[in-house]
Amino acid sequence: QNMVLKAHDTHPAGYPTVVAVENMGKKLDAATNGRIKVQMFPGAVLGQEKEAVEQAQLGAIQLARISLGVIGPVVPEVDVFNMPFVFRDIAHMRKVIDGQVGTDLLDKVSASQARLVALGWMDGGARSLYTKKPVRTPADLKGVKVRMMGNPLFVDTMNAMGGNGISMAYGEVFSALQTGVIDGAENNPPSMFTSNHFTTGAKYYTQTNHLIIPEILVMSKVTWDKLSAQDKALVKRVAREAQMDQRALWDKSVEEYTGKLKAAGVEFIQIDTKPFFDATAPVRTKYGAKFGELMQRIAAVQ
Amino acid sequence: MMEAAVLLGSFLLLILIGMPVAYALGVSALIGAWWIDIPLDAVMIAISSGVNKFSLLAIPFFVLAGAIMAEGGMARRLVAFANVLVGFIRGGLSLVNILASTFFGAISGSSMADTASVGSVLIPEMSKKGYPRDFATAVTVAGSVQAILIPPSHNAVIYSLAAGGTVSIAALFMAGVLPGLLMGLTLAVLCLITAKRRGFPKGEVIPMRQALRICADALWGLMTMVIILGGILSGVFTATESASVAVLWAFFVTMFIYRDYQWREIPKLVHRTVKTLAIVMILIGFAASFGYIMTLMQIPLKITTFLTTLSDNRYVILGMINLLLLVLGTLMDMAPLILILTPILLPVVKLIGVDPVHFGMIMMVNLGIGLITPPVGGVLFVGSAVGKLPIEQVVKALTPFFFALLLVLVAVTYIPALSLWLPGLVLGS
Amino acid sequence: MNNTIHRALDRLYLACIWLAGSCIFLMSLFIPWGIFARYVLGTGSQWPEPVSILLMVVFTFFGAAVAYRAGAHIAVAMLTDRLPERAQHVLRGVVHGLMLCISAFMVFYGTSLCMGTWGQTIPDLPWMPVGAAYLPVPLGGFITLLFVLEHVVFGSQAHRPVVLFDALPDHTTATPDSKDA
Ligand code: NA
Ligand code: NA
């Protein structure tokens, strides 16, 4: 029967994840002669990610691009990607999610109580530090208040890196940077630009790449169960293509926004990340103990 | 098209038959969800997550701080303070009334509380000194609109929320300062002219010693605004945090500095605040579910497209929007209108190059005027209750004030710098 | 019998007020504590924010029930006031019916939402099931339902001493635009 898949994304229109899912919709439309379409709701207009997951579970929406943070409470294994410096670099992360580890984790999510079918991975790039004064070593971070995502692990990561981790709602970060409540934050270049954070005086972007956390594209189990076997295979295939499509869009976007940030006066600082890697070892020990085997499998991927 | 008719039509119908606005929003959201085949549990998610937002915390705090200050003897002290400054001029007490509302606006965002507390001190006083009672009531009612513009303003917080959190509360607070002062000034000029024409009395000059004591007394309360704005602008805390500090400060000043509020009155104050606040909060929750269904039906997008086909001239579009807001403002309360209309109108004005902060001010002035117009105007009703006058008589006396406020509206709409200069200066960009 | 019902609902009303009042009270302490932790203890405290938000949700749904019994919710009486008494009577009945419906929906679908999300936890507060955070919806809905039923059977209770407990000595708390529903 005809169906319109309502897709949710907290990122704004034009963002690589949004475009990739829209492209996926066009492919579905063409392959099914208009029987299956995708209607995109970008920019969190239907709620934040936590609500998106719950709506997908109920079948109110069909597709959602979500961070692992909201899946972690149901499928703890995915939290392994939250560990600081768990990947050597972006290329390593891509090899892992494209390979057996990635597939296993997707299957775990689909088989869990989450009532979601994990279709594929999306690239969230690497999160690096941006601050109001240049940072090159952990010592430079002393007394620097950096906003982290609201999870004790991330706050501990920043504290271990030498700064003061402050958890704060993302919507508050812009004015908090502007007024000086915090001295810095951390994210990838496209988000730093689109959230306007570069206009607040935080113009030193230190490429720590401390967190490389892929994101995930899920479908409502309610909807999935309504698809024919043939349609299921089709959706899986275009979702895998979207994973690769998004990656190309992402690289282009990082390049574009890095250029824009540089043009706006942001200084990109290349550093040796080893001291930060070493400093965060206790965090990996504390939070990563339960992922021991998984972390070995990830490290073994060349 | 049919979808939109079901959602908006059922809402209008429910409102007209007298259903409380909050619950009318909820029921029509449920009807809309059923119509487009969305599970009704998802509507519950939208209702709950509508009030599950950090920036919303500022609303309870600002309302509570305002209530403590207003009932704890602050209003009386602000009136005395304003009297020192402008009481001796001809028509002095009417100026005192306007200025007291300016000060009151700096500690509270509620025009209703302003009218109730400034009015209950000044309306009897003004009629004793020979001002017509209807004029005294009209001045009180019109002057109280300043409270919405002058920071802190919980309506600005609601706007920021309705705009999807993309507009900074700090910027909105700074943006309200000049329009608020302009409003006070315009009303004061009108009072001066009226006083001269109708021969209203002058007050007495307050002796220096007494004046100084009154000022010192009032400054404790006015420090609230310094703490809020200073705290936000210097980066000591965020807008939401500043609101919580304002509560502690208001409590401290009332109970330990002024000490004329009794501890046993506090449960009553909490009881009142619970009711006032719950009305606003549940409205926000149900409005969120209504907005959720509106978004799923892509109604804002359709209205944006429609409005921009009518004209692409920003002055024309802004004029149309002003008219729409004024008409709806006469019929409905401020908070629900901000919540329902912002997601619809903001994309339109963004498209024609209007800054969201500027548009927030346009909305505040429009809906602020709506608070004092018949047939539905909360502040007007409170004013007529405090002034013990029939509503019709207050409305008649208000007529010149409506024109003054419309003048302010035109200025705020067509001079963006009024709203944008100050935030640009203090916050940059 | 009737008196017993009213007295029980009076107690419920007061309990809701105290619950909602305590929520505001605690919020007013928790957020400043967060500031204190950031400056004095040097590191941000992570819990004040999400906990205060939860308290705000509790406040909202229990407070809304209180506001219903007190007849404080904003409604538009423009049209209904101009109708003949008979028509007004009919419309009041319709509004009551719809109030019963929405409260019942809050109870039913709110409960189903709580059960559906009980197995998940809130990322910010790992010890807290998502379903528990949604509990105020069905509970507040249930209390509202009781107050609506009371209103339908016995008429408005907005003039009971327990509801008027907070009235100021003068008229200044009047909110004449809020119509009894
Ligand atoms: Na104000
Ligand atoms: Na009005």
PDB file of C-alpha atoms in Angstrom, chain A residues 22 81 86 115 127 131 172 182 192 221 228 248 262 283 289:
ATOM      1  CA  GLU A  22      15.985  12.955   1.550  1.00  0.00           C
ATOM      2  CA  PHE A  81      31.529   4.736  20.995  1.00  0.00           C
ATOM      3  CA  VAL A  86      38.144   5.020  21.250  1.00  0.00           C
ATOM      4  CA  ARG A 115      11.140  -1.311  19.225  1.00  0.00           C
ATOM      5  CA  ARG A 127      34.282  16.614  18.134  1.00  0.00           C
ATOM      6  CA  THR A 131      37.794  28.078  23.213  1.00  0.00           C
ATOM      7  CA  GLU A 172      21.927  27.739  26.254  1.00  0.00           C
ATOM      8  CA  ILE A 182      31.566  29.224  29.817  1.00  0.00           C
ATOM      9  CA  MET A 192      30.102  25.187  15.386  1.00  0.00           C
ATOM     10  CA  LYS A 221       9.403  -1.288  14.322  1.00  0.00           C
ATOM     11  CA  SER A 228       6.684  -6.681   2.646  1.00  0.00           C
ATOM     12  CA  ALA A 248      30.623  12.046   1.048  1.00  0.00           C
ATOM     13  CA  LYS A 262      38.669  30.253   8.798  1.00  0.00           C
ATOM     14  CA  VAL A 283      38.085   7.669  32.045  1.00  0.00           C
ATOM     15  CA  ALA A 289      35.576  -1.817  31.807  1.00  0.00           C
TER      16      ALA A 289
END
